[in-house]
Structures are given as structure tokens and as C-alpha cells.
mmCIF file of C-alpha atoms in Angstrom:
data_model
loop_
_atom_site.group_PDB
_atom_site.id
_atom_site.type_symbol
_atom_site.label_atom_id
_atom_site.label_comp_id
_atom_site.label_asym_id
_atom_site.label_seq_id
_atom_site.Cartn_x
_atom_site.Cartn_y
_atom_site.Cartn_z
ATOM 1 C CA MET A 811 11.323 30.229 13.613
ATOM 2 C CA ALA A 812 7.749 28.757 14.236
ATOM 3 C CA SER A 813 6.062 26.843 11.513
ATOM 4 C CA PRO A 814 2.818 28.718 10.301
ATOM 5 C CA ALA A 815 -0.450 27.181 11.559
ATOM 6 C CA ARG A 816 -1.996 24.548 9.309
ATOM 7 C CA SER A 817 -4.279 21.463 9.559
ATOM 8 C CA GLY A 818 -2.993 18.064 10.729
ATOM 9 C CA VAL A 819 -3.276 15.398 13.024
ATOM 10 C CA LEU A 820 -1.351 14.200 16.480
ATOM 11 C CA ILE A 821 -0.726 10.558 16.924
ATOM 12 C CA TYR A 822 0.189 9.232 20.415
ATOM 13 C CA ALA A 823 3.117 6.691 19.791
ATOM 14 C CA LYS A 824 4.811 4.236 21.773
ATOM 15 C CA ASP A 825 7.890 4.526 19.719
ATOM 16 C CA VAL A 826 8.204 8.010 18.127
ATOM 17 C CA GLU A 827 11.361 7.556 16.217
ATOM 18 C CA ARG A 828 9.934 4.424 14.531
ATOM 19 C CA LEU A 829 6.602 6.196 13.571
ATOM 20 C CA ALA A 830 8.523 9.524 12.618
ATOM 21 C CA THR A 831 10.784 7.217 10.277
ATOM 22 C CA PHE A 832 7.427 5.437 9.034
ATOM 23 C CA TYR A 833 5.433 8.319 8.022
ATOM 24 C CA GLU A 834 8.441 10.344 6.896
ATOM 25 C CA THR A 835 9.152 7.707 4.399
ATOM 26 C CA VAL A 836 5.653 6.671 3.246
ATOM 27 C CA LEU A 837 4.297 10.265 2.945
ATOM 28 C CA GLY A 838 7.539 12.124 1.822
ATOM 29 C CA ILE A 839 7.271 14.731 4.377
ATOM 30 C CA SER A 840 10.016 16.649 6.238
ATOM 31 C CA ARG A 841 10.773 16.733 10.019
ATOM 32 C CA ALA A 842 10.373 20.307 11.340
ATOM 33 C CA HIS A 843 10.961 19.575 14.915
ATOM 34 C CA ASP A 844 12.711 16.503 16.308
ATOM 35 C CA SER A 845 13.034 15.331 20.110
ATOM 36 C CA PRO A 846 12.804 12.107 21.716
ATOM 37 C CA GLU A 847 9.177 12.903 23.062
ATOM 38 C CA LEU A 848 7.903 14.894 20.219
ATOM 39 C CA VAL A 849 8.416 14.793 16.210
ATOM 40 C CA VAL A 850 6.530 17.359 13.939
ATOM 41 C CA LEU A 851 6.555 16.050 10.433
ATOM 42 C CA GLU A 852 5.166 18.671 7.539
ATOM 43 C CA SER A 853 4.633 19.653 4.382
ATOM 44 C CA PRO A 854 3.191 23.003 2.887
ATOM 45 C CA GLU A 855 -0.453 21.334 3.666
ATOM 46 C CA THR A 856 -0.125 19.172 6.362
ATOM 47 C CA GLN A 857 1.532 18.803 9.875
ATOM 48 C CA LEU A 858 1.849 15.139 11.641
ATOM 49 C CA VAL A 859 2.513 15.517 15.022
ATOM 50 C CA LEU A 860 3.785 12.306 16.747
ATOM 51 C CA HIS A 861 4.137 12.521 20.517
ATOM 52 C CA GLY A 862 5.215 10.025 23.027
ATOM 53 C CA VAL A 863 2.661 8.216 25.350
ATOM 54 C CA SER A 864 2.905 9.178 29.203
ATOM 55 C CA ALA A 865 5.772 7.021 31.133
ATOM 56 C CA LYS A 866 2.886 5.832 33.220
ATOM 57 C CA ILE A 867 0.995 3.935 30.566
ATOM 58 C CA VAL A 868 3.962 3.033 27.979
ATOM 59 C CA HIS A 869 4.739 -0.256 29.704
ATOM 60 C CA SER A 870 1.024 -1.289 29.277
ATOM 61 C CA ILE A 871 0.961 -0.838 25.432
ATOM 62 C CA PHE A 872 1.942 -4.097 23.524
ATOM 63 C CA ILE A 873 2.959 -3.991 19.782
ATOM 64 C CA THR A 874 2.655 -6.899 17.731
ATOM 65 C CA THR A 875 4.050 -7.986 14.516
ATOM 66 C CA PRO A 876 2.188 -7.789 12.438
ATOM 67 C CA PRO A 877 0.483 -4.864 14.045
ATOM 68 C CA ALA A 878 -2.747 -5.582 15.695
ATOM 69 C CA ARG A 879 -5.263 -3.045 14.004
ATOM 70 C CA ARG A 880 -6.771 -0.540 16.210
ATOM 71 C CA GLU A 881 -10.119 -0.341 14.265
ATOM 72 C CA GLN A 882 -12.245 0.971 17.150
ATOM 73 C CA SER A 883 -11.155 4.769 16.751
ATOM 74 C CA ALA A 884 -13.222 7.563 16.025
ATOM 75 C CA LEU A 885 -10.995 9.274 13.550
ATOM 76 C CA LYS A 886 -9.020 8.024 10.523
ATOM 77 C CA ALA A 887 -6.415 10.221 8.954
ATOM 78 C CA PHE A 888 -6.081 10.331 5.418
ATOM 79 C CA PHE A 889 -2.912 11.390 3.394
ATOM 80 C CA ALA A 890 -2.081 12.252 -0.079
ATOM 81 C CA VAL A 891 0.713 10.271 -1.848
ATOM 82 C CA GLU A 892 2.030 10.467 -5.310
ATOM 83 C CA SER A 893 1.483 6.560 -5.729
ATOM 84 C CA ILE A 894 -0.610 3.940 -3.896
ATOM 85 C CA SER A 895 1.555 1.315 -5.304
ATOM 86 C CA ALA A 896 4.970 2.859 -4.129
ATOM 87 C CA ALA A 897 3.108 3.556 -0.476
ATOM 88 C CA ARG A 898 2.297 -0.337 -0.377
ATOM 89 C CA ILE A 899 6.120 -1.200 -0.869
ATOM 90 C CA ALA A 900 7.355 1.609 1.516
ATOM 91 C CA VAL A 901 4.421 0.529 4.436
ATOM 92 C CA ALA A 902 5.363 -2.991 4.240
ATOM 93 C CA GLN A 903 9.265 -2.386 4.485
ATOM 94 C CA LEU A 904 8.599 -0.045 7.557
ATOM 95 C CA GLY A 905 6.407 -2.773 9.430
ATOM 96 C CA GLY A 906 2.653 -1.529 8.628
ATOM 97 C CA GLU A 907 0.369 -2.933 6.133
ATOM 98 C CA VAL A 908 -1.729 -1.526 3.097
ATOM 99 C CA PHE A 909 -5.220 -3.283 2.952
ATOM 100 C CA GLU A 910 -6.049 -5.088 -0.313
ATOM 101 C CA ASP A 911 -9.110 -3.423 -1.386
ATOM 102 C CA GLU A 912 -8.629 -0.092 -3.229
ATOM 103 C CA PHE A 913 -11.395 2.176 -4.337
ATOM 104 C CA SER A 914 -12.144 5.489 -6.535
ATOM 105 C CA ALA A 915 -14.154 8.438 -5.347
ATOM 106 C CA ARG A 916 -14.549 12.131 -6.070
ATOM 107 C CA GLY A 917 -11.257 12.204 -7.901
ATOM 108 C CA PHE A 918 -8.990 9.922 -6.037
ATOM 109 C CA ASN A 919 -8.305 6.393 -5.624
ATOM 110 C CA ALA A 920 -7.603 5.351 -2.142
ATOM 111 C CA CYS A 921 -7.119 2.316 0.346
ATOM 112 C CA ASN A 922 -6.891 2.082 3.833
ATOM 113 C CA ALA A 923 -3.800 1.066 5.729
ATOM 114 C CA CYS A 924 -2.098 0.619 9.317
ATOM 115 C CA ASP A 925 1.150 1.959 10.508
ATOM 116 C CA PRO A 926 3.406 -0.237 12.794
ATOM 117 C CA GLU A 927 1.734 0.633 15.898
ATOM 118 C CA GLY A 928 -1.751 -0.549 14.386
ATOM 119 C CA ASN A 929 -2.961 2.960 13.886
ATOM 120 C CA ILE A 930 -5.340 2.918 10.595
ATOM 121 C CA PHE A 931 -5.080 5.391 8.035
ATOM 122 C CA GLN A 932 -5.783 6.063 4.362
ATOM 123 C CA VAL A 933 -3.593 6.758 1.484
ATOM 124 C CA ARG A 934 -5.038 8.641 -1.503
ATOM 125 C CA GLU A 935 -3.717 9.262 -4.943
ATOM 126 C CA ASN A 936 -5.018 11.526 -7.564
ATOM 127 C CA ALA A 937 -7.320 9.583 -10.195
#
């Protein structure tokens, strides 16, 4: 059965499984589809699609530890979490980084983070 349409984001990944495990754990969302090249994670509100990069360019992408931040992107996804403190722990354990500065706005607390491939995103909890 197909999943209903919902808002979401697609991230191209060098290591689809690693990023799927990362976001599945940090965001507490479930796998709706799982294949070597494409993993779909979803909650009732959001769908996160992790798509493997083309075989032509996969060998030209280098992932560092800690990940080099990809700060030149025009987009930044944000995700609701139950606890920024818990997200900090999970992100660090799974090879990402939650940045130090937290801020409050419009009824939520937030901070920026990067995943193990350096993609910048934001986690938000209700204030």
C-alpha cells in the first residue's frame, strides 16, 4: 500500500544506510521503504527520503570525521524532536554534531546540527 502524500525533504546520500539509521534514531521516525539505493522514513507529519548518489560521482565525495559542514546550501530542513538534549546525545553517538548555540522563537527552542555527511539541519522542541 502506498503512503499518503505529505511534506518532506529528499537528501542525496553517499551512505544511504548510515544516514537512514542516523535520522531514524535522532528523529524517532520509521522506515516506510527500504532498499539499498532508497530509504523512506516517515511520521504522520513528515517524510524523509534518503536517495543514493549516482555511481558516477559517489567516489568523488569524501566524508570526513568529524563531518565537514556543508554550509553553502540554499535549503536547511528542520525537524521536531521531543528533546534537544536527547537529540544531542544521539547525534554525537551516530557521527553527527549538534552546534552549541540554542535559541527560542515563536513557541519553540532550536539548535542547528549536521549529520554524518555534513548536511546542516535544525532540531526543534516545543518551548
